[in-house]
Amino acid sequence: MKTKTFKWAILGPGKIAHKFAKGLAEVPGAELYAVASRSLAKAEEFAKEFNVPKFYGSYEDLVNDTEVDIVYVATPHVFHYEHTLLCLKHKKAVLCEKPFAMNKEQVNEMIQTAKKENVFLMEALWTYFLPHYQYVLELVKSEKFGKITGLEADFGFEAPYLPENRLFSKELGGGSLLDIGIYPVFTALTLLGKPDTISAKAEFCETGVDESCNIVFNYKNSVHARLFSTIKKMTPTIATITFEDATLTINRRFHEPTSVIILHNNRVEETISFDVNTNGYNFEAEHVQKMLAQERTESTVLSFDKSLELIGLLDDIREEIGLIY
Ligand SMILES: NC(=O)c1ccc[n+]([C@@H]2O[C@H](COP(=O)([O-])OP(=O)(O)OC[C@H]3O[C@@H](n4cnc5c(N)ncnc54)[C@H](OP(=O)(O)O)[C@@H]3O)[C@@H](O)[C@H]2O)c1
């Protein structure tokens, strides 16, 4: 039986869109069919690079193409809400980059719109779909090494200070928390659940966005998740999960395809590799196609509720550090 080919479109061909296009090329049944930029020349350049048959000089033209099955929204955070709604209202399924939007109200409206229009919507939190992360989730669920007693996760890199750049610009939703702090926060949420209380402190740069953010999630039985993000310096970018009977480290960089080390309490150490030969973006895309083939409007893995919980935590942390966009 011939499997369906899904026609993908990219909206906003920036840095991540290039990586995603490479990952998508590894997905059976995926065709990168169209790309849209605010500049026709840029869309054409991207189309040439990735052999994309259709290119558009406006996002509106893209969503009016009846051939498109699913749009990957890859614009800066502040536009996720607007561009996702644009796609959904034109009956296009959407995979939207993280953070899903700027706050819980926006995410909620996106979800309600997807439900109303009866089209698929998912946040592109690719880490969730990576084999090493699925392995860790299973390990936690099975309690093979007992319960989690602590978690530490960091994500840091040194970005050159360019006030206009989306990483530093307040208008574009800049700062470390929403860009990379989301990964440690997501790790805590998926491994430990919602915390009972949160404390957080941030350092700000001149543009008013957080250059570093220190977060502690407190859970019952004195379990804490210590989370850190920064765009000021390189940090190990690992996640260490302490269980009752072992300590598991997700190696650098923990949010992308990597290996894990398990240090058992009897001091035996083992490294587990996962044989991933792609850049990793193929896994979320494969999942989306599976959901579309089943005519679902919501992912069975990354649910609407999970995305709402995540943005709710980011809202709470922003309130704690006093970061208002
Ligand atoms: N999953 C991951 O691993 C990962 C990694 C990096 C980033 N991301 C996410 O992906 C999103 C995009 O990040 P990026 O690093 O790819 O950004 P980027 O390189 O700046 O690209 C963003 C694209 O959005 C479009 N855009 C539309 N309005 C814009 C505006 N007013 N200013 C700037 N760009 C505008 C631009 O495309 P046109 O002008 O051509 O239309 C631009 O190429 C962010 O939300 C980020 O969190 C995810």
PDB file of C-alpha atoms in Angstrom, residues 116-230:
ATOM      1  CA  LYS A 116     -12.684  25.170  16.379  1.00  0.00           C
ATOM      2  CA  GLU A 117     -11.102  24.796  12.933  1.00  0.00           C
ATOM      3  CA  ASN A 118     -10.563  21.073  13.547  1.00  0.00           C
ATOM      4  CA  VAL A 119      -6.902  21.143  12.487  1.00  0.00           C
ATOM      5  CA  PHE A 120      -3.768  19.718  14.068  1.00  0.00           C
ATOM      6  CA  LEU A 121      -1.554  21.913  16.262  1.00  0.00           C
ATOM      7  CA  MET A 122       1.604  21.070  18.217  1.00  0.00           C
ATOM      8  CA  GLU A 123       4.509  22.914  19.842  1.00  0.00           C
ATOM      9  CA  ALA A 124       7.845  21.981  18.244  1.00  0.00           C
ATOM     10  CA  LEU A 125       9.488  20.799  21.459  1.00  0.00           C
ATOM     11  CA  TRP A 126      11.704  18.400  19.526  1.00  0.00           C
ATOM     12  CA  THR A 127      13.612  17.122  22.600  1.00  0.00           C
ATOM     13  CA  TYR A 128      10.532  15.208  23.728  1.00  0.00           C
ATOM     14  CA  PHE A 129      10.705  13.010  20.623  1.00  0.00           C
ATOM     15  CA  LEU A 130      14.417  12.181  20.741  1.00  0.00           C
ATOM     16  CA  PRO A 131      15.305   8.540  21.529  1.00  0.00           C
ATOM     17  CA  HIS A 132      17.470   9.369  24.559  1.00  0.00           C
ATOM     18  CA  TYR A 133      14.733  11.485  26.079  1.00  0.00           C
ATOM     19  CA  GLN A 134      12.086   8.824  25.487  1.00  0.00           C
ATOM     20  CA  TYR A 135      14.470   6.371  27.192  1.00  0.00           C
ATOM     21  CA  VAL A 136      14.814   8.647  30.229  1.00  0.00           C
ATOM     22  CA  LEU A 137      11.048   9.163  30.440  1.00  0.00           C
ATOM     23  CA  GLU A 138      10.492   5.403  30.423  1.00  0.00           C
ATOM     24  CA  LEU A 139      13.145   4.920  33.096  1.00  0.00           C
ATOM     25  CA  VAL A 140      11.487   7.483  35.337  1.00  0.00           C
ATOM     26  CA  LYS A 141       8.050   5.959  34.779  1.00  0.00           C
ATOM     27  CA  SER A 142       9.257   2.415  35.534  1.00  0.00           C
ATOM     28  CA  GLU A 143      11.019   3.541  38.743  1.00  0.00           C
ATOM     29  CA  LYS A 144      13.821   1.121  37.849  1.00  0.00           C
ATOM     30  CA  PHE A 145      16.216   3.168  40.000  1.00  0.00           C
ATOM     31  CA  GLY A 146      13.560   4.291  42.450  1.00  0.00           C
ATOM     32  CA  LYS A 147      12.096   7.777  42.673  1.00  0.00           C
ATOM     33  CA  ILE A 148      13.793  10.977  41.578  1.00  0.00           C
ATOM     34  CA  THR A 149      15.397  12.785  44.517  1.00  0.00           C
ATOM     35  CA  GLY A 150      16.805  15.746  42.588  1.00  0.00           C
ATOM     36  CA  LEU A 151      17.356  17.308  39.185  1.00  0.00           C
ATOM     37  CA  GLU A 152      19.824  19.829  37.816  1.00  0.00           C
ATOM     38  CA  ALA A 153      19.756  21.156  34.262  1.00  0.00           C
ATOM     39  CA  ASP A 154      21.488  24.104  32.622  1.00  0.00           C
ATOM     40  CA  PHE A 155      21.628  25.626  29.165  1.00  0.00           C
ATOM     41  CA  GLY A 156      24.113  28.377  28.388  1.00  0.00           C
ATOM     42  CA  PHE A 157      26.017  29.821  25.481  1.00  0.00           C
ATOM     43  CA  GLU A 158      27.794  33.104  24.874  1.00  0.00           C
ATOM     44  CA  ALA A 159      25.877  35.239  22.401  1.00  0.00           C
ATOM     45  CA  PRO A 160      27.569  38.388  21.108  1.00  0.00           C
ATOM     46  CA  TYR A 161      25.684  41.366  22.524  1.00  0.00           C
ATOM     47  CA  LEU A 162      23.729  42.809  19.600  1.00  0.00           C
ATOM     48  CA  PRO A 163      20.752  44.795  20.941  1.00  0.00           C
ATOM     49  CA  GLU A 164      18.789  44.425  17.675  1.00  0.00           C
ATOM     50  CA  ASN A 165      19.228  40.643  17.580  1.00  0.00           C
ATOM     51  CA  ARG A 166      16.147  38.596  18.492  1.00  0.00           C
ATOM     52  CA  LEU A 167      18.017  37.117  21.473  1.00  0.00           C
ATOM     53  CA  PHE A 168      18.409  40.559  23.084  1.00  0.00           C
ATOM     54  CA  SER A 169      15.515  42.531  21.628  1.00  0.00           C
ATOM     55  CA  LYS A 170      12.540  42.938  23.954  1.00  0.00           C
ATOM     56  CA  GLU A 171      10.243  43.610  20.979  1.00  0.00           C
ATOM     57  CA  LEU A 172      11.184  40.185  19.580  1.00  0.00           C
ATOM     58  CA  GLY A 173      10.713  38.385  22.919  1.00  0.00           C
ATOM     59  CA  GLY A 174      14.441  38.065  23.675  1.00  0.00           C
ATOM     60  CA  GLY A 175      16.186  36.748  26.787  1.00  0.00           C
ATOM     61  CA  SER A 176      17.548  33.421  27.986  1.00  0.00           C
ATOM     62  CA  LEU A 177      14.421  32.033  29.664  1.00  0.00           C
ATOM     63  CA  LEU A 178      12.084  31.822  26.673  1.00  0.00           C
ATOM     64  CA  ASP A 179      14.809  30.894  24.215  1.00  0.00           C
ATOM     65  CA  ILE A 180      16.797  28.214  26.062  1.00  0.00           C
ATOM     66  CA  GLY A 181      15.649  28.195  29.710  1.00  0.00           C
ATOM     67  CA  ILE A 182      12.520  26.548  28.337  1.00  0.00           C
ATOM     68  CA  TYR A 183      14.497  23.299  27.936  1.00  0.00           C
ATOM     69  CA  PRO A 184      15.517  22.866  31.606  1.00  0.00           C
ATOM     70  CA  VAL A 185      11.981  23.933  32.605  1.00  0.00           C
ATOM     71  CA  PHE A 186      10.458  21.391  30.212  1.00  0.00           C
ATOM     72  CA  THR A 187      12.789  18.705  31.583  1.00  0.00           C
ATOM     73  CA  ALA A 188      11.612  19.357  35.136  1.00  0.00           C
ATOM     74  CA  LEU A 189       7.975  19.449  34.050  1.00  0.00           C
ATOM     75  CA  THR A 190       8.131  16.177  32.119  1.00  0.00           C
ATOM     76  CA  LEU A 191      10.227  14.280  34.687  1.00  0.00           C
ATOM     77  CA  LEU A 192       8.860  15.638  37.958  1.00  0.00           C
ATOM     78  CA  GLY A 193       5.592  17.369  37.088  1.00  0.00           C
ATOM     79  CA  LYS A 194       4.410  20.799  38.146  1.00  0.00           C
ATOM     80  CA  PRO A 195       6.301  22.155  41.186  1.00  0.00           C
ATOM     81  CA  ASP A 196       4.572  23.131  44.419  1.00  0.00           C
ATOM     82  CA  THR A 197       6.489  26.406  44.613  1.00  0.00           C
ATOM     83  CA  ILE A 198       8.969  28.278  42.425  1.00  0.00           C
ATOM     84  CA  SER A 199      11.742  30.698  43.241  1.00  0.00           C
ATOM     85  CA  ALA A 200      13.700  32.487  40.527  1.00  0.00           C
ATOM     86  CA  LYS A 201      16.246  35.255  40.097  1.00  0.00           C
ATOM     87  CA  ALA A 202      17.528  36.850  36.906  1.00  0.00           C
ATOM     88  CA  GLU A 203      20.192  39.202  35.649  1.00  0.00           C
ATOM     89  CA  PHE A 204      19.098  41.618  32.981  1.00  0.00           C
ATOM     90  CA  CYS A 205      20.925  43.223  30.090  1.00  0.00           C
ATOM     91  CA  GLU A 206      20.464  46.830  28.933  1.00  0.00           C
ATOM     92  CA  THR A 207      17.635  45.919  26.579  1.00  0.00           C
ATOM     93  CA  GLY A 208      15.601  44.734  29.587  1.00  0.00           C
ATOM     94  CA  VAL A 209      15.584  41.005  28.824  1.00  0.00           C
ATOM     95  CA  ASP A 210      17.096  38.356  31.114  1.00  0.00           C
ATOM     96  CA  GLU A 211      20.644  37.416  30.164  1.00  0.00           C
ATOM     97  CA  SER A 212      20.676  34.734  32.906  1.00  0.00           C
ATOM     98  CA  CYS A 213      17.945  33.061  34.890  1.00  0.00           C
ATOM     99  CA  ASN A 214      18.300  30.896  37.999  1.00  0.00           C
ATOM    100  CA  ILE A 215      15.243  28.854  38.896  1.00  0.00           C
ATOM    101  CA  VAL A 216      14.413  26.424  41.692  1.00  0.00           C
ATOM    102  CA  PHE A 217      11.309  24.236  41.504  1.00  0.00           C
ATOM    103  CA  ASN A 218      10.320  22.854  44.893  1.00  0.00           C
ATOM    104  CA  TYR A 219       8.436  19.580  45.232  1.00  0.00           C
ATOM    105  CA  LYS A 220       7.229  17.629  48.239  1.00  0.00           C
ATOM    106  CA  ASN A 221       9.694  15.421  50.209  1.00  0.00           C
ATOM    107  CA  SER A 222      12.458  18.046  49.758  1.00  0.00           C
ATOM    108  CA  VAL A 223      12.899  17.297  46.061  1.00  0.00           C
ATOM    109  CA  HIS A 224      14.253  20.277  44.116  1.00  0.00           C
ATOM    110  CA  ALA A 225      14.966  20.966  40.467  1.00  0.00           C
ATOM    111  CA  ARG A 226      17.746  23.517  40.010  1.00  0.00           C
ATOM    112  CA  LEU A 227      17.538  25.054  36.578  1.00  0.00           C
ATOM    113  CA  PHE A 228      19.700  27.662  34.875  1.00  0.00           C
ATOM    114  CA  SER A 229      19.880  29.446  31.553  1.00  0.00           C
ATOM    115  CA  THR A 230      22.194  32.118  30.207  1.00  0.00           C
TER     116      THR A 230
END
